[in-house]
CSV table of C-alpha atoms in Angstrom, one decimal:
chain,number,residue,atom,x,y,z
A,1,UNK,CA,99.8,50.5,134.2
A,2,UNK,CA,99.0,53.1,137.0
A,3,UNK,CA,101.6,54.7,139.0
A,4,UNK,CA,101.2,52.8,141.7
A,5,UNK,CA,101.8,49.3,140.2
A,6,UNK,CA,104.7,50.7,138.4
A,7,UNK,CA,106.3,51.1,141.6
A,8,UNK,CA,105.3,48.3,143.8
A,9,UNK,CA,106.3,46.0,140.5
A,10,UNK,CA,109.6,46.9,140.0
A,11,UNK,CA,110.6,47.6,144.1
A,12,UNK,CA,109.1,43.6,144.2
A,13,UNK,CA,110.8,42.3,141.2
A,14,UNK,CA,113.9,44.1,142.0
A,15,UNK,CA,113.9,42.9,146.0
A,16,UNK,CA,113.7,39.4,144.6
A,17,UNK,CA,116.3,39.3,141.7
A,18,UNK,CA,118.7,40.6,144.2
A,19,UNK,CA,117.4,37.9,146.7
A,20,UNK,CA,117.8,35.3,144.0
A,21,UNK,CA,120.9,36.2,142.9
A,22,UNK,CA,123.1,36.9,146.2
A,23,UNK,CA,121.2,34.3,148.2
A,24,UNK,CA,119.3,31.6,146.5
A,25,UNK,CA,121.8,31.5,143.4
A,26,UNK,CA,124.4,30.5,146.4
A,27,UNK,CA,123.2,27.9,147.7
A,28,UNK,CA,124.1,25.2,145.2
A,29,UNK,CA,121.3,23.2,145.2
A,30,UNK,CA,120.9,20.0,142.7
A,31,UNK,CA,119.2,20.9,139.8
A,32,UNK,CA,117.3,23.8,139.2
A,33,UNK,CA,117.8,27.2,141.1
A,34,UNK,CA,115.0,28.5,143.3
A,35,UNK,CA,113.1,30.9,140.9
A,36,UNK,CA,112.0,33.6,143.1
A,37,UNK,CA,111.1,36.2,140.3
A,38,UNK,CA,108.7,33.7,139.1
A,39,UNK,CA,106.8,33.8,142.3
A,40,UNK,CA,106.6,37.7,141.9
A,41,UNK,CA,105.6,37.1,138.2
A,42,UNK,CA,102.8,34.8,139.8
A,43,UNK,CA,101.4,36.6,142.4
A,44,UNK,CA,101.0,39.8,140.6
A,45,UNK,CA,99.4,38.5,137.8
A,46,UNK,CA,96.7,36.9,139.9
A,47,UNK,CA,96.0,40.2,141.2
A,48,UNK,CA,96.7,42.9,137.9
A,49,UNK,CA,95.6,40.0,135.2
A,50,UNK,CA,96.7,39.6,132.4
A,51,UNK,CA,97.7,42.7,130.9
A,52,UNK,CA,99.6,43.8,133.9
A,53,UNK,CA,101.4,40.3,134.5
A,54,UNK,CA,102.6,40.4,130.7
A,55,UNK,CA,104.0,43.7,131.4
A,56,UNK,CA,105.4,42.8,134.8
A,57,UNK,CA,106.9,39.8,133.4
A,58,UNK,CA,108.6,41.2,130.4
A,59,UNK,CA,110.5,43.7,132.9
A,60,UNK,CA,111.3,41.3,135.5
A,61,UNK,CA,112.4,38.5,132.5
A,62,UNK,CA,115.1,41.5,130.6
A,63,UNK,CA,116.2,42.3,134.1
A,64,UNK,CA,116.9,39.2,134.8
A,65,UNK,CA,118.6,38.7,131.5
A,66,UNK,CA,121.0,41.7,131.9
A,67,UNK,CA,121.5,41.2,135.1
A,68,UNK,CA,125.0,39.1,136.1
A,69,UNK,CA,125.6,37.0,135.9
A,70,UNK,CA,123.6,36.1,133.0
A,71,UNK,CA,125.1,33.8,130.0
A,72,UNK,CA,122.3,33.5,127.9
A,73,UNK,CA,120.8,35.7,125.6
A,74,UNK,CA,119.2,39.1,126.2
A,75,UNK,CA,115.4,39.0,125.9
A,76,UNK,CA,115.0,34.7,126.8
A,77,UNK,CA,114.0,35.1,129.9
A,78,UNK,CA,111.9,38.0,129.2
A,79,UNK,CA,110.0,36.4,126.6
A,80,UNK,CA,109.0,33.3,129.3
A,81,UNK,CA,108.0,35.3,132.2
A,82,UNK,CA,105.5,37.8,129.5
A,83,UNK,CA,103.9,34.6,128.3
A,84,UNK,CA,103.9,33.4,132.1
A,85,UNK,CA,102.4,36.3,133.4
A,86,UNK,CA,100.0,36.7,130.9
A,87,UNK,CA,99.2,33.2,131.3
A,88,UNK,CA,98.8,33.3,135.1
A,89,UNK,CA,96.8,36.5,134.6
A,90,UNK,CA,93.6,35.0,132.3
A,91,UNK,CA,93.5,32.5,135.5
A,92,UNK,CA,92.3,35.9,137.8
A,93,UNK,CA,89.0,35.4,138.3
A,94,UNK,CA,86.4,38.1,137.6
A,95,UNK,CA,86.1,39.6,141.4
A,96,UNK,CA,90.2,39.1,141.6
A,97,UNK,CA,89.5,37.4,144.9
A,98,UNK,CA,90.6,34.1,145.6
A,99,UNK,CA,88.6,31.7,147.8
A,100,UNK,CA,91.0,29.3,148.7
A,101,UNK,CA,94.7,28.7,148.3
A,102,UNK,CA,94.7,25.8,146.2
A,103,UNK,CA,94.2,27.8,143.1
A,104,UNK,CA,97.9,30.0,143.5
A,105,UNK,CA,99.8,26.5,144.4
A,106,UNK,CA,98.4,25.2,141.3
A,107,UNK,CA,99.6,27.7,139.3
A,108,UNK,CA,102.9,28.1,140.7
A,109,UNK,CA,103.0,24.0,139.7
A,110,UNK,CA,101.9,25.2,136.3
A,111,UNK,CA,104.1,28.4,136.3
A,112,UNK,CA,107.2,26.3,137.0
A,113,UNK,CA,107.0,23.5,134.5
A,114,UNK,CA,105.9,25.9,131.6
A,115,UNK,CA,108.6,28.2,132.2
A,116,UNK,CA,111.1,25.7,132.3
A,117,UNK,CA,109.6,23.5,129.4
A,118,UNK,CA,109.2,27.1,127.4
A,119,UNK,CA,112.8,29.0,128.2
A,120,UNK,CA,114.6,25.2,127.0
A,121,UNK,CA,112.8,25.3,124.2
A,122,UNK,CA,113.9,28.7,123.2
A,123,UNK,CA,117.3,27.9,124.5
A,124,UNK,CA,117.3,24.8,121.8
A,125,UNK,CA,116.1,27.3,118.8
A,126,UNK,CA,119.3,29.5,119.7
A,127,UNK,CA,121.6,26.9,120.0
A,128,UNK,CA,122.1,26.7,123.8
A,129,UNK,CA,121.7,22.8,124.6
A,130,UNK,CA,122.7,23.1,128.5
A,131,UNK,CA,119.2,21.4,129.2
A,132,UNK,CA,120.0,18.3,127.6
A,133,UNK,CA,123.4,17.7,129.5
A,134,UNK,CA,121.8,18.5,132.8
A,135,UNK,CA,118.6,16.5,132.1
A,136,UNK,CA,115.2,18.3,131.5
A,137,UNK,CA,113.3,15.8,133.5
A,138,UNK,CA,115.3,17.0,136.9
A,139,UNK,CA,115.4,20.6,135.8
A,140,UNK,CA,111.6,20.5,135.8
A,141,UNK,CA,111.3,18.4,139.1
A,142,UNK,CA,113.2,20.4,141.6
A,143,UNK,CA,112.4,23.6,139.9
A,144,UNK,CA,108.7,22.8,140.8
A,145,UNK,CA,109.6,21.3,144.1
A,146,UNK,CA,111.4,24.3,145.2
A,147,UNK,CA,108.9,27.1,143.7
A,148,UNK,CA,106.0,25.0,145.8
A,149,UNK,CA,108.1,25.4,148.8
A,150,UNK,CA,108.8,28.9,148.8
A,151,UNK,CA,105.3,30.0,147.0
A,152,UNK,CA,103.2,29.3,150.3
A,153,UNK,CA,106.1,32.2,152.5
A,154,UNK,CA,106.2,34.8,149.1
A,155,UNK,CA,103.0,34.5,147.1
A,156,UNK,CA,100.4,35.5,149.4
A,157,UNK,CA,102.8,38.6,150.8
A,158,UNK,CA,103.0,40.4,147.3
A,159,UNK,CA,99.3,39.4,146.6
A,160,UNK,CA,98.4,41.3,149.7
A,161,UNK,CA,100.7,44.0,149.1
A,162,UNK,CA,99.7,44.5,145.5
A,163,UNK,CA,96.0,44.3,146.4
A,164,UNK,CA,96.5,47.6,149.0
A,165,UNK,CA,98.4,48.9,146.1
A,166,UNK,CA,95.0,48.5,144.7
A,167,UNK,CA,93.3,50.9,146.9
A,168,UNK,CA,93.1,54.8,145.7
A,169,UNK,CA,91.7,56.8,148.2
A,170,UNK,CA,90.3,59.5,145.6
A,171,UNK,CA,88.1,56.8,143.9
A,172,UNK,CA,87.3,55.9,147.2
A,173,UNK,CA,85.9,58.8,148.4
A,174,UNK,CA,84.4,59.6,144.9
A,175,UNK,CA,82.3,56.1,145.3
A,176,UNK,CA,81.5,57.3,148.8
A,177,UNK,CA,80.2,60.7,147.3
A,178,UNK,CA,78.4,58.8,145.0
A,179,UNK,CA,76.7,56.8,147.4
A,180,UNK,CA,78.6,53.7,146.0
A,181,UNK,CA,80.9,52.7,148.7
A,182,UNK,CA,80.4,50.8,152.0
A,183,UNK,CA,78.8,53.9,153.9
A,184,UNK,CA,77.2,55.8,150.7
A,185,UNK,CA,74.0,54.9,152.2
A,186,UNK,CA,75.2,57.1,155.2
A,187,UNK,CA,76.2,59.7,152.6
A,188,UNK,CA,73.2,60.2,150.7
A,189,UNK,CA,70.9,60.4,153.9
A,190,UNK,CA,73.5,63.6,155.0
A,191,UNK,CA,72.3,64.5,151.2
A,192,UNK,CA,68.7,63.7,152.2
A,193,UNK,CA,68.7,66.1,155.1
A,194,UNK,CA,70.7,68.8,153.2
A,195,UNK,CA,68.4,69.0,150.2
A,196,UNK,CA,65.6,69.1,152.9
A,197,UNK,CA,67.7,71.6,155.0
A,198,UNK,CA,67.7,73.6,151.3
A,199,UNK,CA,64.4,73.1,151.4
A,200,UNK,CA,63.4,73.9,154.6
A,201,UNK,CA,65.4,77.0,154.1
A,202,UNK,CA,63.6,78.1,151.2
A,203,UNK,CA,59.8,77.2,152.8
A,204,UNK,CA,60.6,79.2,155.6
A,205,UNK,CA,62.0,82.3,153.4
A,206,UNK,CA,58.7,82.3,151.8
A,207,UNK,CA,56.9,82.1,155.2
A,208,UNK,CA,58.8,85.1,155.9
A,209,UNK,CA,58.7,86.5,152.6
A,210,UNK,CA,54.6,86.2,152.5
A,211,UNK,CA,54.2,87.6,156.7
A,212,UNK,CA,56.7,90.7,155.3
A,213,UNK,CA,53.9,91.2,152.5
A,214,UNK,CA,51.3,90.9,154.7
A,215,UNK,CA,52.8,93.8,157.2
A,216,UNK,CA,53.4,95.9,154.3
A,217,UNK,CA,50.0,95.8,153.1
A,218,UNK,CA,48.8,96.5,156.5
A,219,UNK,CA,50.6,99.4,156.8
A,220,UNK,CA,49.5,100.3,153.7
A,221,UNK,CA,45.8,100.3,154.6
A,222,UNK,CA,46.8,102.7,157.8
A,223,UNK,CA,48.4,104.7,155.2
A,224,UNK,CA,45.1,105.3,153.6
């Protein structure tokens, strides 16, 4: 990943596992608890793919799991947001613009019954059976419900943050030089006129090349 994602990733996912922890952890709502990292998973794998959201989501999952005041094992978490981002990211599409906001909420819907589904399945193969007391059905039905209600005030905000992230203002102005960008076409007629300036240049150094020639061979004949 680029410098620039590195640090937008990690001031995001940081920003909201304090946010989840201090605020949304607090509130003591039935069932599941608000999973704002997962929204920042989300929303930066639509925009870096799938790649990036892999990588985004395996830092944001082991921070999560060594953060407190976690009580299940290190590396859980981290293993369900990778395979979430990654997962979210092959959904990108090919321009990684989307045309209408029906695609994100869908995969937040996905996002949140696959993580929940996926980290109590890996919760059952280490022995931690927490999901079964509490009942699986109404983890994965509040944790959707609450992702969909917070998805439509956090999802778009990172997505256009990450996408100005995007920007680089040397391959910007290389694609300009190039002729590529939005005003290359004004670029390569400033080329235009300077090759013809160049050109100019040199068809009126010969002008005045050939009238010095002719003066010198004029004096010449005097001389004779």
């Amino acid at each position: 990943m680029r410098l620039n994602r590195i640090l937008l990733s990690t001031a995001l996912v940081v920003i909201a596992l304090v946010l989840q922890v201090c605020v949304l952890a607090r509130l003591h709502l039935p069932g599941a608890v608000p999973d704002l990292l997962l929204l920042v998973v989300v929303a930066l794998g639509l925009v870096y793919g799938h790649s990036g959201g892999a990588l985004v989501g395996f830092g944001a999952g082991l921070l999560a799991d060594l953060a407190p005041p976690a009580d299940h094992a290190a590396g859980r978490y981290a293993l369900v947001l990778c395979v979430v981002g990654y997962a979210v990211g092959m959904a990108r599409p090919e321009t990684g613009r989307l045309r209408s906001a029906t695609v994100p909420m869908l995969v937040v819907v996905g996002a949140a019954i696959g993580s929940t589904l996926l980290y109590a399945g890996v919760g059952s193969l280490v022995g931690d059976t927490a999901a079964r007391h509490v009942g699986l059905t109404g983890l994965v039905f509040t944790a959707t419900l609450y992702d969909l209600l917070l998805a439509p005030f956090t999802v778009p905000l990172v997505m256009a943050l990450a996408r100005r992230g995007e920007s680089d203002p040397l391959a910007e102005g290389s694609a300009v030089a190039g002729g590529d960008g939005p005003y290359g076409w004004l670029t390569s007629v400033s080329m235009r006129g300077g090759r013809g300036g160049r050109l100019g240049g040199q068809r009126g150094g010969l002008l005045v090349k050939s009238v010095a020639r002719n003066r010198g061979w004029g004096k010449g004949s005097k001389r004779l």
